Amino acid sequence: MLWTRYVAIGDSFSEGVGDPAPGGGCRGWADRVAEELAARSPGLRYANLAIRGRLLGQIIDGQLPAALALEPDLVSVSGGGNDLLRPGADIDALAERMDAAVARIRAAGAGALLFTGVDPVGSPVIRRVRGRVACYNEHLRAIASRHGAFIVDQWAMHVLRDWRLWDVDRLHMSPEGHRRVAQAALETLGVPDAGDWRVPELAPLPELSRGAQRLATYRWARGYLAPWVGRRLRGESSGDLITAKRPELAPVE
C-alpha cells in the first residue's frame, strides 16, 4: 500500500529525541519511516506533531485533532510511557483513551500504527514499572486487533535490551535504536526491501563488575534521573518550550 499523507503524533519517542538530525534538531524513527515511504511514493507528504514529555491525554487532546485536520491516510500514535512512570497511573483509563483515539483515526479513513513499550528488564530503575508496561502492552495489542490497526511489538524486539541502542540518558533511543525501530515499523506496514531490524547481530557486551554497575547507575541517576524527578516535583516538562518540528504536511527531502 502506498500512503501519501503521513502524520506522526506522540512524545519524545516519535519526536526522535536521541537521534540528532544533520542540520540540527531530531530525526528519529518516524522521519526514517517517512523517508522510506517517500522513496516508494514520491508524492508523500509528512507531518510530525510529537513533542517530548507529553502525557497520553495531552497527545490525544492536543495533537490528534490537529493531525486529523490534515486529512492523513496514515497516523502513527505512541503514548502512555510517560504516564506509566508516574505513581498511581491508571492503566485501564489509559487504554480506554487510546482505544477511543484509534477508533477516531480509523473512522477518519486512515491507517493507524501503534507501538508496544520496550521491555525494561535491564534497567535498574525503570524495570520497577515492568508489570505496568506489560499490562498496557496487552491493552494495545487488543486495541490494534479490535480496530484493524498496525502494531510494532517492541517488547518482542530483544535487541532493544542492548544499551548500545539507547542514548546515555537510558530513556531515549540512540540513532541505531531509532533505525531499527523504523525498520520494524516498515516491516509491520508491509513495506518491502526496507532492511531487517534483526541484523547486524550485536556482539555480547563485556560483563561489568557489580561495583562498576553501581557506579554507572549512580552517575546516571545523578545526571538524568534526578533532573527528571526535579521537573516532576516542579510541575515542569522537558517539552514546555518545544513546538512540533513538522506542524504541516510537507514533502520529505
PDB file of C-alpha atoms in Angstrom:
ATOM      1  CA  MET A   1       0.000   0.000   0.000  1.00  0.00           C
ATOM      2  CA  LEU A   2       1.260   3.458  -0.905  1.00  0.00           C
ATOM      3  CA  TRP A   3       0.490   6.171   1.615  1.00  0.00           C
ATOM      4  CA  THR A   4       0.565   9.824   0.591  1.00  0.00           C
ATOM      5  CA  ARG A   5      -0.289  11.750   3.799  1.00  0.00           C
ATOM      6  CA  TYR A   6       1.517  10.511   6.913  1.00  0.00           C
ATOM      7  CA  VAL A   7       1.233  12.201  10.320  1.00  0.00           C
ATOM      8  CA  ALA A   8       3.098  11.166  13.492  1.00  0.00           C
ATOM      9  CA  ILE A   9       1.855  12.120  16.956  1.00  0.00           C
ATOM     10  CA  GLY A  10       3.247  11.263  20.365  1.00  0.00           C
ATOM     11  CA  ASP A  11       6.019  12.126  22.808  1.00  0.00           C
ATOM     12  CA  SER A  12       9.846  12.156  22.657  1.00  0.00           C
ATOM     13  CA  PHE A  13       9.869   8.687  21.066  1.00  0.00           C
ATOM     14  CA  SER A  14       8.062   9.942  17.955  1.00  0.00           C
ATOM     15  CA  GLU A  15       9.768  13.339  18.039  1.00  0.00           C
ATOM     16  CA  GLY A  16      13.043  11.466  17.616  1.00  0.00           C
ATOM     17  CA  VAL A  17      14.948  12.516  20.741  1.00  0.00           C
ATOM     18  CA  GLY A  18      18.297  10.741  20.871  1.00  0.00           C
ATOM     19  CA  ASP A  19      18.737  10.716  17.080  1.00  0.00           C
ATOM     20  CA  PRO A  20      20.234  14.085  16.042  1.00  0.00           C
ATOM     21  CA  ALA A  21      19.369  15.369  12.575  1.00  0.00           C
ATOM     22  CA  PRO A  22      22.285  16.511  10.366  1.00  0.00           C
ATOM     23  CA  GLY A  23      21.041  20.102  10.250  1.00  0.00           C
ATOM     24  CA  GLY A  24      20.048  20.265  13.911  1.00  0.00           C
ATOM     25  CA  GLY A  25      17.052  19.063  15.850  1.00  0.00           C
ATOM     26  CA  CYS A  26      15.870  15.457  15.921  1.00  0.00           C
ATOM     27  CA  ARG A  27      15.490  12.858  13.208  1.00  0.00           C
ATOM     28  CA  GLY A  28      14.102   9.676  14.757  1.00  0.00           C
ATOM     29  CA  TRP A  29      12.304   6.589  13.560  1.00  0.00           C
ATOM     30  CA  ALA A  30       9.267   8.485  12.207  1.00  0.00           C
ATOM     31  CA  ASP A  31      11.433  10.632   9.910  1.00  0.00           C
ATOM     32  CA  ARG A  32      13.212   7.480   8.765  1.00  0.00           C
ATOM     33  CA  VAL A  33       9.891   5.775   8.016  1.00  0.00           C
ATOM     34  CA  ALA A  34       8.691   8.825   6.090  1.00  0.00           C
ATOM     35  CA  GLU A  35      11.884   8.828   4.029  1.00  0.00           C
ATOM     36  CA  GLU A  36      11.385   5.185   3.043  1.00  0.00           C
ATOM     37  CA  LEU A  37       7.713   5.711   2.250  1.00  0.00           C
ATOM     38  CA  ALA A  38       8.558   8.752   0.128  1.00  0.00           C
ATOM     39  CA  ALA A  39      11.121   6.732  -1.812  1.00  0.00           C
ATOM     40  CA  ARG A  40       8.282   4.451  -2.903  1.00  0.00           C
ATOM     41  CA  SER A  41       5.617   7.132  -3.196  1.00  0.00           C
ATOM     42  CA  PRO A  42       7.292  10.366  -4.388  1.00  0.00           C
ATOM     43  CA  GLY A  43       4.154  12.398  -3.689  1.00  0.00           C
ATOM     44  CA  LEU A  44       4.139  11.554   0.023  1.00  0.00           C
ATOM     45  CA  ARG A  45       3.833  14.426   2.463  1.00  0.00           C
ATOM     46  CA  TYR A  46       4.718  14.096   6.116  1.00  0.00           C
ATOM     47  CA  ALA A  47       3.960  15.969   9.360  1.00  0.00           C
ATOM     48  CA  ASN A  48       5.241  15.261  12.865  1.00  0.00           C
ATOM     49  CA  LEU A  49       3.344  16.830  15.773  1.00  0.00           C
ATOM     50  CA  ALA A  50       5.050  14.840  18.556  1.00  0.00           C
ATOM     51  CA  ILE A  51       6.558  16.750  21.488  1.00  0.00           C
ATOM     52  CA  ARG A  52       8.772  15.350  24.236  1.00  0.00           C
ATOM     53  CA  GLY A  53       7.374  14.934  27.725  1.00  0.00           C
ATOM     54  CA  ARG A  54       3.745  14.740  26.654  1.00  0.00           C
ATOM     55  CA  LEU A  55       1.305  12.544  28.567  1.00  0.00           C
ATOM     56  CA  LEU A  56      -1.223  10.450  26.675  1.00  0.00           C
ATOM     57  CA  GLY A  57      -4.083  12.840  27.417  1.00  0.00           C
ATOM     58  CA  GLN A  58      -2.056  15.770  26.075  1.00  0.00           C
ATOM     59  CA  ILE A  59      -1.269  13.833  22.905  1.00  0.00           C
ATOM     60  CA  ILE A  60      -4.878  12.895  22.283  1.00  0.00           C
ATOM     61  CA  ASP A  61      -6.378  16.267  23.217  1.00  0.00           C
ATOM     62  CA  GLY A  62      -3.689  18.483  21.718  1.00  0.00           C
ATOM     63  CA  GLN A  63      -2.226  16.589  18.772  1.00  0.00           C
ATOM     64  CA  LEU A  64      -4.869  14.197  17.463  1.00  0.00           C
ATOM     65  CA  PRO A  65      -7.404  16.851  16.350  1.00  0.00           C
ATOM     66  CA  ALA A  66      -4.656  18.743  14.512  1.00  0.00           C
ATOM     67  CA  ALA A  67      -3.471  15.512  12.913  1.00  0.00           C
ATOM     68  CA  LEU A  68      -6.941  14.546  11.692  1.00  0.00           C
ATOM     69  CA  ALA A  69      -7.471  18.063  10.330  1.00  0.00           C
ATOM     70  CA  LEU A  70      -4.613  17.340   7.920  1.00  0.00           C
ATOM     71  CA  GLU A  71      -6.707  14.508   6.422  1.00  0.00           C
ATOM     72  CA  PRO A  72      -3.989  11.844   6.690  1.00  0.00           C
ATOM     73  CA  ASP A  73      -4.162   8.340   5.299  1.00  0.00           C
ATOM     74  CA  LEU A  74      -1.674   7.060   7.902  1.00  0.00           C
ATOM     75  CA  VAL A  75      -1.271   8.147  11.532  1.00  0.00           C
ATOM     76  CA  SER A  76       1.311   6.749  13.928  1.00  0.00           C
ATOM     77  CA  VAL A  77       0.437   7.280  17.576  1.00  0.00           C
ATOM     78  CA  SER A  78       2.589   6.365  20.558  1.00  0.00           C
ATOM     79  CA  GLY A  79       1.980   7.496  24.089  1.00  0.00           C
ATOM     80  CA  GLY A  80       1.432   6.409  27.649  1.00  0.00           C
ATOM     81  CA  GLY A  81       5.047   5.751  28.566  1.00  0.00           C
ATOM     82  CA  ASN A  82       5.388   8.994  30.493  1.00  0.00           C
ATOM     83  CA  ASP A  83       2.127   8.217  32.301  1.00  0.00           C
ATOM     84  CA  LEU A  84       3.333   4.764  33.358  1.00  0.00           C
ATOM     85  CA  LEU A  85       6.386   6.261  35.059  1.00  0.00           C
ATOM     86  CA  ARG A  86       4.159   8.260  37.418  1.00  0.00           C
ATOM     87  CA  PRO A  87       2.835   6.829  40.680  1.00  0.00           C
ATOM     88  CA  GLY A  88      -0.820   5.906  40.576  1.00  0.00           C
ATOM     89  CA  ALA A  89      -1.059   5.550  36.802  1.00  0.00           C
ATOM     90  CA  ASP A  90      -4.481   4.137  35.814  1.00  0.00           C
ATOM     91  CA  ILE A  91      -3.605   1.640  33.086  1.00  0.00           C
ATOM     92  CA  ASP A  92      -7.210   0.817  32.220  1.00  0.00           C
ATOM     93  CA  ALA A  93      -8.050   4.507  31.834  1.00  0.00           C
ATOM     94  CA  LEU A  94      -5.026   4.991  29.564  1.00  0.00           C
ATOM     95  CA  ALA A  95      -6.159   2.075  27.441  1.00  0.00           C
ATOM     96  CA  GLU A  96      -9.669   3.485  27.137  1.00  0.00           C
ATOM     97  CA  ARG A  97      -8.294   6.790  25.904  1.00  0.00           C
ATOM     98  CA  MET A  98      -6.018   5.088  23.392  1.00  0.00           C
ATOM     99  CA  ASP A  99      -8.874   2.882  22.201  1.00  0.00           C
ATOM    100  CA  ALA A 100     -11.051   5.912  21.545  1.00  0.00           C
ATOM    101  CA  ALA A 101      -8.183   7.684  19.754  1.00  0.00           C
ATOM    102  CA  VAL A 102      -7.521   4.748  17.435  1.00  0.00           C
ATOM    103  CA  ALA A 103     -11.256   4.477  16.727  1.00  0.00           C
ATOM    104  CA  ARG A 104     -11.253   8.141  15.643  1.00  0.00           C
ATOM    105  CA  ILE A 105      -8.272   7.588  13.364  1.00  0.00           C
ATOM    106  CA  ARG A 106      -9.863   4.571  11.724  1.00  0.00           C
ATOM    107  CA  ALA A 107     -13.238   6.309  11.402  1.00  0.00           C
ATOM    108  CA  ALA A 108     -11.459   9.093   9.515  1.00  0.00           C
ATOM    109  CA  GLY A 109     -10.334   6.517   6.967  1.00  0.00           C
ATOM    110  CA  ALA A 110      -6.671   6.473   7.983  1.00  0.00           C
ATOM    111  CA  GLY A 111      -4.450   3.575   8.899  1.00  0.00           C
ATOM    112  CA  ALA A 112      -3.193   3.578  12.497  1.00  0.00           C
ATOM    113  CA  LEU A 113       0.284   2.491  13.577  1.00  0.00           C
ATOM    114  CA  LEU A 114       0.811   1.684  17.282  1.00  0.00           C
ATOM    115  CA  PHE A 115       3.805   0.614  19.366  1.00  0.00           C
ATOM    116  CA  THR A 116       4.045  -1.516  22.470  1.00  0.00           C
ATOM    117  CA  GLY A 117       6.511  -0.461  25.139  1.00  0.00           C
ATOM    118  CA  VAL A 118      10.018  -1.886  25.283  1.00  0.00           C
ATOM    119  CA  ASP A 119      10.740  -4.494  27.966  1.00  0.00           C
ATOM    120  CA  PRO A 120      12.644  -2.525  30.684  1.00  0.00           C
ATOM    121  CA  VAL A 121      14.041  -5.658  32.340  1.00  0.00           C
ATOM    122  CA  GLY A 122      17.626  -4.402  32.023  1.00  0.00           C
ATOM    123  CA  SER A 123      17.014  -1.025  33.650  1.00  0.00           C
ATOM    124  CA  PRO A 124      17.822  -0.931  37.368  1.00  0.00           C
ATOM    125  CA  VAL A 125      15.144   1.719  37.960  1.00  0.00           C
ATOM    126  CA  ILE A 126      12.535   1.619  35.190  1.00  0.00           C
ATOM    127  CA  ARG A 127      12.139  -2.157  35.493  1.00  0.00           C
ATOM    128  CA  ARG A 128      10.114  -1.421  38.611  1.00  0.00           C
ATOM    129  CA  VAL A 129       7.228  -0.489  36.302  1.00  0.00           C
ATOM    130  CA  ARG A 130       7.740  -3.548  34.085  1.00  0.00           C
ATOM    131  CA  GLY A 131       4.412  -5.017  35.140  1.00  0.00           C
ATOM    132  CA  ARG A 132       2.585  -1.815  34.201  1.00  0.00           C
ATOM    133  CA  VAL A 133       4.256  -1.760  30.787  1.00  0.00           C
ATOM    134  CA  ALA A 134       3.355  -5.404  30.156  1.00  0.00           C
ATOM    135  CA  CYS A 135      -0.287  -4.803  31.142  1.00  0.00           C
ATOM    136  CA  TYR A 136      -0.567  -1.702  28.956  1.00  0.00           C
ATOM    137  CA  ASN A 137       1.006  -3.628  26.078  1.00  0.00           C
ATOM    138  CA  GLU A 138      -1.733  -6.243  26.294  1.00  0.00           C
ATOM    139  CA  HIS A 139      -4.312  -3.480  26.030  1.00  0.00           C
ATOM    140  CA  LEU A 140      -2.514  -2.062  22.983  1.00  0.00           C
ATOM    141  CA  ARG A 141      -2.465  -5.428  21.229  1.00  0.00           C
ATOM    142  CA  ALA A 142      -6.194  -5.817  21.853  1.00  0.00           C
ATOM    143  CA  ILE A 143      -6.862  -2.284  20.597  1.00  0.00           C
ATOM    144  CA  ALA A 144      -4.911  -2.952  17.409  1.00  0.00           C
ATOM    145  CA  SER A 145      -6.796  -6.192  16.823  1.00  0.00           C
ATOM    146  CA  ARG A 146     -10.174  -4.599  17.507  1.00  0.00           C
ATOM    147  CA  HIS A 147      -9.677  -1.703  15.087  1.00  0.00           C
ATOM    148  CA  GLY A 148      -7.533  -3.307  12.407  1.00  0.00           C
ATOM    149  CA  ALA A 149      -4.501  -1.200  13.298  1.00  0.00           C
ATOM    150  CA  PHE A 150      -0.826  -1.964  12.724  1.00  0.00           C
ATOM    151  CA  ILE A 151       1.271  -2.534  15.828  1.00  0.00           C
ATOM    152  CA  VAL A 152       5.033  -2.804  16.297  1.00  0.00           C
ATOM    153  CA  ASP A 153       5.773  -5.189  19.166  1.00  0.00           C
ATOM    154  CA  GLN A 154       8.856  -3.587  20.685  1.00  0.00           C
ATOM    155  CA  TRP A 155       8.559  -5.837  23.747  1.00  0.00           C
ATOM    156  CA  ALA A 156       9.472  -8.783  21.493  1.00  0.00           C
ATOM    157  CA  MET A 157      12.460  -6.951  19.982  1.00  0.00           C
ATOM    158  CA  HIS A 158      15.102  -8.337  22.333  1.00  0.00           C
ATOM    159  CA  VAL A 159      17.804  -6.342  20.547  1.00  0.00           C
ATOM    160  CA  LEU A 160      16.323  -3.225  22.174  1.00  0.00           C
ATOM    161  CA  ARG A 161      17.501  -4.526  25.551  1.00  0.00           C
ATOM    162  CA  ASP A 162      21.063  -3.708  24.463  1.00  0.00           C
ATOM    163  CA  TRP A 163      22.223  -0.371  25.911  1.00  0.00           C
ATOM    164  CA  ARG A 164      24.125   0.407  22.700  1.00  0.00           C
ATOM    165  CA  LEU A 165      20.738   1.128  21.132  1.00  0.00           C
ATOM    166  CA  TRP A 166      19.989   3.772  23.761  1.00  0.00           C
ATOM    167  CA  ASP A 167      21.169   7.298  24.443  1.00  0.00           C
ATOM    168  CA  VAL A 168      23.288   7.989  27.522  1.00  0.00           C
ATOM    169  CA  ASP A 169      20.162   9.059  29.420  1.00  0.00           C
ATOM    170  CA  ARG A 170      18.777   5.477  29.114  1.00  0.00           C
ATOM    171  CA  LEU A 171      15.369   6.950  28.359  1.00  0.00           C
ATOM    172  CA  HIS A 172      15.650   7.694  24.642  1.00  0.00           C
ATOM    173  CA  MET A 173      16.969   5.568  21.821  1.00  0.00           C
ATOM    174  CA  SER A 174      20.243   6.175  20.038  1.00  0.00           C
ATOM    175  CA  PRO A 175      20.385   6.624  16.241  1.00  0.00           C
ATOM    176  CA  GLU A 176      20.880   2.859  15.905  1.00  0.00           C
ATOM    177  CA  GLY A 177      17.845   2.205  18.075  1.00  0.00           C
ATOM    178  CA  HIS A 178      15.703   4.577  16.015  1.00  0.00           C
ATOM    179  CA  ARG A 179      16.991   2.973  12.813  1.00  0.00           C
ATOM    180  CA  ARG A 180      15.962  -0.492  13.931  1.00  0.00           C
ATOM    181  CA  VAL A 181      12.551   0.657  15.137  1.00  0.00           C
ATOM    182  CA  ALA A 182      11.984   2.328  11.760  1.00  0.00           C
ATOM    183  CA  GLN A 183      12.803  -0.950  10.030  1.00  0.00           C
ATOM    184  CA  ALA A 184      10.405  -2.817  12.336  1.00  0.00           C
ATOM    185  CA  ALA A 185       7.673  -0.264  11.581  1.00  0.00           C
ATOM    186  CA  LEU A 186       8.204  -0.605   7.840  1.00  0.00           C
ATOM    187  CA  GLU A 187       8.108  -4.393   8.171  1.00  0.00           C
ATOM    188  CA  THR A 188       4.818  -4.113  10.079  1.00  0.00           C
ATOM    189  CA  LEU A 189       3.409  -1.860   7.365  1.00  0.00           C
ATOM    190  CA  GLY A 190       4.375  -4.424   4.742  1.00  0.00           C
ATOM    191  CA  VAL A 191       6.933  -2.227   3.002  1.00  0.00           C
ATOM    192  CA  PRO A 192       9.341  -4.494   1.087  1.00  0.00           C
ATOM    193  CA  ASP A 193      13.127  -4.232   0.969  1.00  0.00           C
ATOM    194  CA  ALA A 194      13.361  -1.734   3.836  1.00  0.00           C
ATOM    195  CA  GLY A 195      16.022  -3.620   5.798  1.00  0.00           C
ATOM    196  CA  ASP A 196      15.861  -6.117   8.633  1.00  0.00           C
ATOM    197  CA  TRP A 197      15.933  -4.760  12.192  1.00  0.00           C
ATOM    198  CA  ARG A 198      17.398  -8.074  13.393  1.00  0.00           C
ATOM    199  CA  VAL A 199      20.746  -7.513  11.666  1.00  0.00           C
ATOM    200  CA  PRO A 200      23.523  -6.926  12.178  1.00  0.00           C
ATOM    201  CA  GLU A 201      23.555  -9.008  15.329  1.00  0.00           C
ATOM    202  CA  LEU A 202      25.400  -7.316  18.166  1.00  0.00           C
ATOM    203  CA  ALA A 203      28.322  -8.954  19.916  1.00  0.00           C
ATOM    204  CA  PRO A 204      27.756  -9.530  23.649  1.00  0.00           C
ATOM    205  CA  LEU A 205      28.601  -6.581  25.854  1.00  0.00           C
ATOM    206  CA  PRO A 206      31.558  -7.058  28.217  1.00  0.00           C
ATOM    207  CA  GLU A 207      30.346  -8.008  31.674  1.00  0.00           C
ATOM    208  CA  LEU A 208      30.863  -5.292  34.284  1.00  0.00           C
ATOM    209  CA  SER A 209      31.686  -5.940  37.897  1.00  0.00           C
ATOM    210  CA  ARG A 210      28.996  -5.243  40.466  1.00  0.00           C
ATOM    211  CA  GLY A 211      30.900  -2.164  41.596  1.00  0.00           C
ATOM    212  CA  ALA A 212      31.152  -0.811  38.060  1.00  0.00           C
ATOM    213  CA  GLN A 213      27.432  -1.380  37.548  1.00  0.00           C
ATOM    214  CA  ARG A 214      26.618   0.515  40.735  1.00  0.00           C
ATOM    215  CA  LEU A 215      28.884   3.394  39.729  1.00  0.00           C
ATOM    216  CA  ALA A 216      27.284   3.632  36.292  1.00  0.00           C
ATOM    217  CA  THR A 217      23.814   3.588  37.852  1.00  0.00           C
ATOM    218  CA  TYR A 218      24.805   6.286  40.358  1.00  0.00           C
ATOM    219  CA  ARG A 219      26.166   8.559  37.624  1.00  0.00           C
ATOM    220  CA  TRP A 220      23.048   8.026  35.527  1.00  0.00           C
ATOM    221  CA  ALA A 221      20.750   8.751  38.468  1.00  0.00           C
ATOM    222  CA  ARG A 222      22.634  11.933  39.327  1.00  0.00           C
ATOM    223  CA  GLY A 223      22.873  13.161  35.752  1.00  0.00           C
ATOM    224  CA  TYR A 224      19.469  12.201  34.367  1.00  0.00           C
ATOM    225  CA  LEU A 225      17.067  10.661  36.893  1.00  0.00           C
ATOM    226  CA  ALA A 226      17.433  13.437  39.498  1.00  0.00           C
ATOM    227  CA  PRO A 227      16.717  16.247  36.986  1.00  0.00           C
ATOM    228  CA  TRP A 228      13.697  14.299  35.705  1.00  0.00           C
ATOM    229  CA  VAL A 229      12.332  13.912  39.234  1.00  0.00           C
ATOM    230  CA  GLY A 230      13.014  17.588  39.884  1.00  0.00           C
ATOM    231  CA  ARG A 231      10.932  18.614  36.881  1.00  0.00           C
ATOM    232  CA  ARG A 232       8.085  16.393  38.060  1.00  0.00           C
ATOM    233  CA  LEU A 233       8.143  17.987  41.527  1.00  0.00           C
ATOM    234  CA  ARG A 234       8.100  21.476  39.995  1.00  0.00           C
ATOM    235  CA  GLY A 235       5.310  20.561  37.596  1.00  0.00           C
ATOM    236  CA  GLU A 236       7.557  21.154  34.604  1.00  0.00           C
ATOM    237  CA  SER A 237       8.097  19.152  31.424  1.00  0.00           C
ATOM    238  CA  SER A 238      11.055  18.849  29.070  1.00  0.00           C
ATOM    239  CA  GLY A 239       8.685  19.841  26.272  1.00  0.00           C
ATOM    240  CA  ASP A 240       7.275  23.013  27.835  1.00  0.00           C
ATOM    241  CA  LEU A 241       9.160  25.286  25.415  1.00  0.00           C
ATOM    242  CA  ILE A 242       9.129  22.876  22.462  1.00  0.00           C
ATOM    243  CA  THR A 243       6.850  23.116  19.431  1.00  0.00           C
ATOM    244  CA  ALA A 244       6.149  20.485  16.805  1.00  0.00           C
ATOM    245  CA  LYS A 245       9.047  20.111  14.373  1.00  0.00           C
ATOM    246  CA  ARG A 246       6.824  19.483  11.304  1.00  0.00           C
ATOM    247  CA  PRO A 247       3.392  21.002  12.066  1.00  0.00           C
ATOM    248  CA  GLU A 248       2.196  20.875   8.455  1.00  0.00           C
ATOM    249  CA  LEU A 249       2.256  18.225   5.780  1.00  0.00           C
ATOM    250  CA  ALA A 250       5.256  18.770   3.540  1.00  0.00           C
ATOM    251  CA  PRO A 251       7.342  16.739   1.087  1.00  0.00           C
ATOM    252  CA  VAL A 252      10.157  14.679   2.554  1.00  0.00           C
ATOM    253  CA  GLU A 253      13.536  15.987   1.450  1.00  0.00           C
TER     254      GLU A 253
END
